[in-house]
PDB file of C-alpha atoms in Angstrom:
ATOM      1  CA  MET A   1     117.597  58.564 163.038  1.00  0.00           C
ATOM      2  CA  LYS A   2     117.193  59.334 166.795  1.00  0.00           C
ATOM      3  CA  ASN A   3     113.977  61.025 166.149  1.00  0.00           C
ATOM      4  CA  ILE A   4     112.503  58.246 164.242  1.00  0.00           C
ATOM      5  CA  PHE A   5     113.323  55.784 166.755  1.00  0.00           C
ATOM      6  CA  LEU A   6     111.674  58.110 169.429  1.00  0.00           C
ATOM      7  CA  VAL A   7     108.568  58.610 167.383  1.00  0.00           C
ATOM      8  CA  LEU A   8     108.273  54.806 166.516  1.00  0.00           C
ATOM      9  CA  SER A   9     108.748  53.895 170.168  1.00  0.00           C
ATOM     10  CA  SER A  10     106.078  56.387 171.210  1.00  0.00           C
ATOM     11  CA  VAL A  11     103.657  55.064 168.825  1.00  0.00           C
ATOM     12  CA  PHE A  12     104.182  51.394 169.778  1.00  0.00           C
ATOM     13  CA  ILE A  13     103.668  52.245 173.567  1.00  0.00           C
ATOM     14  CA  ILE A  14     100.593  54.169 172.883  1.00  0.00           C
ATOM     15  CA  ALA A  15      99.163  51.589 170.431  1.00  0.00           C
ATOM     16  CA  SER A  16      99.716  48.886 173.094  1.00  0.00           C
ATOM     17  CA  CYS A  17      97.818  50.674 175.710  1.00  0.00           C
ATOM     18  CA  GLY A  18      94.143  49.639 176.445  1.00  0.00           C
ATOM     19  CA  ARG A  19      91.585  49.797 179.175  1.00  0.00           C
ATOM     20  CA  TYR A  20      92.264  46.472 180.680  1.00  0.00           C
ATOM     21  CA  GLU A  21      95.424  45.283 182.320  1.00  0.00           C
ATOM     22  CA  LYS A  22      97.782  43.634 179.844  1.00  0.00           C
ATOM     23  CA  PRO A  23     101.480  43.349 179.627  1.00  0.00           C
ATOM     24  CA  PHE A  24     103.188  46.757 179.246  1.00  0.00           C
ATOM     25  CA  ILE A  25     104.541  45.966 175.792  1.00  0.00           C
ATOM     26  CA  THR A  26     103.055  43.029 173.816  1.00  0.00           C
ATOM     27  CA  LEU A  27     103.321  41.799 170.498  1.00  0.00           C
ATOM     28  CA  LYS A  28     100.424  39.396 170.814  1.00  0.00           C
ATOM     29  CA  SER A  29      96.951  40.493 169.782  1.00  0.00           C
ATOM     30  CA  PRO A  30      94.091  39.978 172.210  1.00  0.00           C
ATOM     31  CA  GLU A  31      92.977  36.921 170.431  1.00  0.00           C
ATOM     32  CA  LYS A  32      96.423  35.197 170.719  1.00  0.00           C
ATOM     33  CA  ARG A  33      96.517  36.030 174.341  1.00  0.00           C
ATOM     34  CA  LEU A  34      92.933  34.514 174.870  1.00  0.00           C
ATOM     35  CA  MET A  35      92.817  31.588 172.500  1.00  0.00           C
ATOM     36  CA  ASP A  36      94.312  28.168 172.112  1.00  0.00           C
ATOM     37  CA  LYS A  37      94.837  27.359 175.787  1.00  0.00           C
ATOM     38  CA  THR A  38      92.726  26.011 178.635  1.00  0.00           C
ATOM     39  CA  TRP A  39      91.922  28.572 181.353  1.00  0.00           C
ATOM     40  CA  LYS A  40      91.444  27.123 184.822  1.00  0.00           C
ATOM     41  CA  LEU A  41      89.127  29.037 187.285  1.00  0.00           C
ATOM     42  CA  GLU A  42      91.151  30.283 190.202  1.00  0.00           C
ATOM     43  CA  LYS A  43      88.279  31.935 191.993  1.00  0.00           C
ATOM     44  CA  ILE A  44      85.010  33.855 191.780  1.00  0.00           C
ATOM     45  CA  VAL A  45      84.372  36.970 193.795  1.00  0.00           C
ATOM     46  CA  ASP A  46      80.630  37.912 194.229  1.00  0.00           C
ATOM     47  CA  ASN A  47      79.149  41.344 194.834  1.00  0.00           C
ATOM     48  CA  ASN A  48      79.973  41.185 198.622  1.00  0.00           C
ATOM     49  CA  GLY A  49      83.633  40.444 198.131  1.00  0.00           C
ATOM     50  CA  ASN A  50      83.092  36.630 199.110  1.00  0.00           C
ATOM     51  CA  GLU A  51      85.257  34.252 197.313  1.00  0.00           C
ATOM     52  CA  ILE A  52      83.777  31.200 195.652  1.00  0.00           C
ATOM     53  CA  THR A  53      85.587  28.231 194.367  1.00  0.00           C
ATOM     54  CA  SER A  54      84.504  26.044 191.721  1.00  0.00           C
ATOM     55  CA  ASN A  55      85.999  23.370 189.536  1.00  0.00           C
ATOM     56  CA  GLN A  56      85.914  25.210 185.932  1.00  0.00           C
ATOM     57  CA  THR A  57      87.958  25.488 182.893  1.00  0.00           C
ATOM     58  CA  ILE A  58      87.155  27.508 179.769  1.00  0.00           C
ATOM     59  CA  SER A  59      88.801  27.728 176.390  1.00  0.00           C
ATOM     60  CA  PHE A  60      88.286  29.986 173.286  1.00  0.00           C
ATOM     61  CA  SER A  61      89.169  29.003 169.716  1.00  0.00           C
ATOM     62  CA  ILE A  62      88.402  29.920 166.118  1.00  0.00           C
ATOM     63  CA  GLU A  63      88.056  27.105 163.703  1.00  0.00           C
ATOM     64  CA  GLY A  64      87.334  28.521 160.217  1.00  0.00           C
ATOM     65  CA  ASN A  65      84.500  31.038 160.527  1.00  0.00           C
ATOM     66  CA  ASP A  66      83.294  29.597 163.937  1.00  0.00           C
ATOM     67  CA  SER A  67      84.195  30.981 167.336  1.00  0.00           C
ATOM     68  CA  ILE A  68      84.093  28.033 169.765  1.00  0.00           C
ATOM     69  CA  LEU A  69      83.831  28.263 173.448  1.00  0.00           C
ATOM     70  CA  VAL A  70      84.284  25.206 175.592  1.00  0.00           C
ATOM     71  CA  ARG A  71      83.355  25.471 179.387  1.00  0.00           C
ATOM     72  CA  THR A  72      83.761  22.653 181.785  1.00  0.00           C
ATOM     73  CA  ILE A  73      81.977  22.922 185.221  1.00  0.00           C
ATOM     74  CA  ASP A  74      82.416  20.008 187.620  1.00  0.00           C
ATOM     75  CA  ASN A  75      83.399  17.615 184.909  1.00  0.00           C
ATOM     76  CA  ILE A  76      80.681  18.526 182.639  1.00  0.00           C
ATOM     77  CA  THR A  77      81.419  20.019 179.267  1.00  0.00           C
ATOM     78  CA  TYR A  78      79.326  22.675 177.519  1.00  0.00           C
ATOM     79  CA  THR A  79      80.011  24.023 174.066  1.00  0.00           C
ATOM     80  CA  GLY A  80      78.972  27.242 172.710  1.00  0.00           C
ATOM     81  CA  SER A  81      80.200  30.293 170.698  1.00  0.00           C
ATOM     82  CA  TRP A  82      81.886  33.653 171.612  1.00  0.00           C
ATOM     83  CA  ASN A  83      82.647  36.889 169.913  1.00  0.00           C
ATOM     84  CA  TRP A  84      84.069  40.335 170.750  1.00  0.00           C
ATOM     85  CA  LEU A  85      81.083  42.736 171.371  1.00  0.00           C
ATOM     86  CA  PRO A  86      80.224  44.731 168.211  1.00  0.00           C
ATOM     87  CA  ALA A  87      80.929  48.537 168.880  1.00  0.00           C
ATOM     88  CA  LEU A  88      79.861  51.666 166.873  1.00  0.00           C
ATOM     89  CA  GLU A  89      80.677  52.148 163.118  1.00  0.00           C
ATOM     90  CA  GLY A  90      81.479  48.530 162.457  1.00  0.00           C
ATOM     91  CA  GLU A  91      84.158  48.489 164.983  1.00  0.00           C
ATOM     92  CA  ILE A  92      84.995  45.580 167.460  1.00  0.00           C
ATOM     93  CA  ASP A  93      85.116  46.081 171.268  1.00  0.00           C
ATOM     94  CA  LYS A  94      88.039  43.927 172.324  1.00  0.00           C
ATOM     95  CA  GLN A  95      87.223  44.697 175.830  1.00  0.00           C
ATOM     96  CA  ARG A  96      83.873  42.739 176.012  1.00  0.00           C
ATOM     97  CA  ILE A  97      83.208  39.236 175.156  1.00  0.00           C
ATOM     98  CA  VAL A  98      79.864  37.752 174.260  1.00  0.00           C
ATOM     99  CA  THR A  99      79.225  34.090 174.801  1.00  0.00           C
ATOM    100  CA  ASN A 100      76.408  31.953 173.796  1.00  0.00           C
ATOM    101  CA  ILE A 101      76.286  28.790 175.733  1.00  0.00           C
ATOM    102  CA  GLN A 102      73.516  26.848 177.475  1.00  0.00           C
ATOM    103  CA  LEU A 103      74.526  26.464 181.144  1.00  0.00           C
ATOM    104  CA  PRO A 104      72.324  24.873 183.917  1.00  0.00           C
ATOM    105  CA  GLN A 105      70.183  27.418 185.844  1.00  0.00           C
ATOM    106  CA  VAL A 106      70.923  30.083 183.177  1.00  0.00           C
ATOM    107  CA  TYR A 107      67.919  31.044 181.206  1.00  0.00           C
ATOM    108  CA  ASP A 108      69.441  33.331 178.720  1.00  0.00           C
ATOM    109  CA  PRO A 109      72.387  31.699 176.847  1.00  0.00           C
ATOM    110  CA  ARG A 110      73.877  35.072 175.866  1.00  0.00           C
ATOM    111  CA  VAL A 111      76.287  36.156 178.560  1.00  0.00           C
ATOM    112  CA  VAL A 112      78.464  39.447 178.190  1.00  0.00           C
ATOM    113  CA  TYR A 113      81.650  39.702 180.140  1.00  0.00           C
ATOM    114  CA  ASP A 114      83.991  42.865 180.636  1.00  0.00           C
ATOM    115  CA  VAL A 115      87.597  41.934 180.191  1.00  0.00           C
ATOM    116  CA  LYS A 116      89.636  43.498 183.033  1.00  0.00           C
ATOM    117  CA  VAL A 117      92.806  41.533 182.769  1.00  0.00           C
ATOM    118  CA  LEU A 118      94.079  39.767 179.601  1.00  0.00           C
ATOM    119  CA  THR A 119      97.633  38.451 179.581  1.00  0.00           C
ATOM    120  CA  THR A 120      99.059  35.132 178.588  1.00  0.00           C
ATOM    121  CA  LYS A 121      98.873  33.841 182.162  1.00  0.00           C
ATOM    122  CA  LYS A 122      95.612  35.219 183.441  1.00  0.00           C
ATOM    123  CA  ILE A 123      92.148  36.608 182.612  1.00  0.00           C
ATOM    124  CA  GLU A 124      89.791  38.417 184.777  1.00  0.00           C
ATOM    125  CA  LEU A 125      86.224  38.728 183.419  1.00  0.00           C
ATOM    126  CA  ILE A 126      83.197  40.565 185.007  1.00  0.00           C
ATOM    127  CA  ASP A 127      79.704  39.105 184.416  1.00  0.00           C
ATOM    128  CA  ARG A 128      77.627  42.056 183.071  1.00  0.00           C
ATOM    129  CA  ASN A 129      74.268  40.082 182.721  1.00  0.00           C
ATOM    130  CA  GLY A 130      71.759  41.369 185.452  1.00  0.00           C
ATOM    131  CA  ALA A 131      71.131  37.896 186.616  1.00  0.00           C
ATOM    132  CA  ALA A 132      72.080  36.469 190.023  1.00  0.00           C
ATOM    133  CA  THR A 133      75.732  36.534 189.099  1.00  0.00           C
ATOM    134  CA  ALA A 134      75.879  40.108 187.631  1.00  0.00           C
ATOM    135  CA  ASN A 135      79.153  41.905 188.519  1.00  0.00           C
ATOM    136  CA  PHE A 136      80.720  38.654 189.716  1.00  0.00           C
ATOM    137  CA  ARG A 137      84.606  38.668 188.863  1.00  0.00           C
ATOM    138  CA  TYR A 138      86.018  35.323 187.415  1.00  0.00           C
ATOM    139  CA  TYR A 139      89.639  34.849 187.716  1.00  0.00           C
ATOM    140  CA  PHE A 140      91.097  32.386 185.399  1.00  0.00           C
ATOM    141  CA  ILE A 141      94.785  31.280 185.234  1.00  0.00           C
ATOM    142  CA  ASN A 142      96.677  29.588 182.337  1.00  0.00           C
ATOM    143  CA  GLU A 143      98.948  26.819 183.994  1.00  0.00           C
TER     144      GLU A 143
END
């Protein structure tokens, strides 16, 4: 019995490990940690380490077959879609989010973010688009 408990505990800990920061042990999937809440932007850090503040929120949801992204910037709301980035052999990369949303001064509506932190209280996303904001870090909190 002791050996079974040890094996199950080891499998659980290994299965809960990932490449981005998350709670040490979590029973919530990445989707459950990400969705159904409004995330408030705490700060943006540019390539030079400068902190930028902005009045932004973002929320992720799934309604039926649609993945809905709502982003509010300075009290203007933009709606689009989001998905996890497809990976090899039909797998899904739950460490990268692809958004499709038309934002002002952004010519390509498709934006890819690396997920560096995903807990129920905070998200850290890195812009991977090669535009003026490439490699900017976005820090969101759930209040």
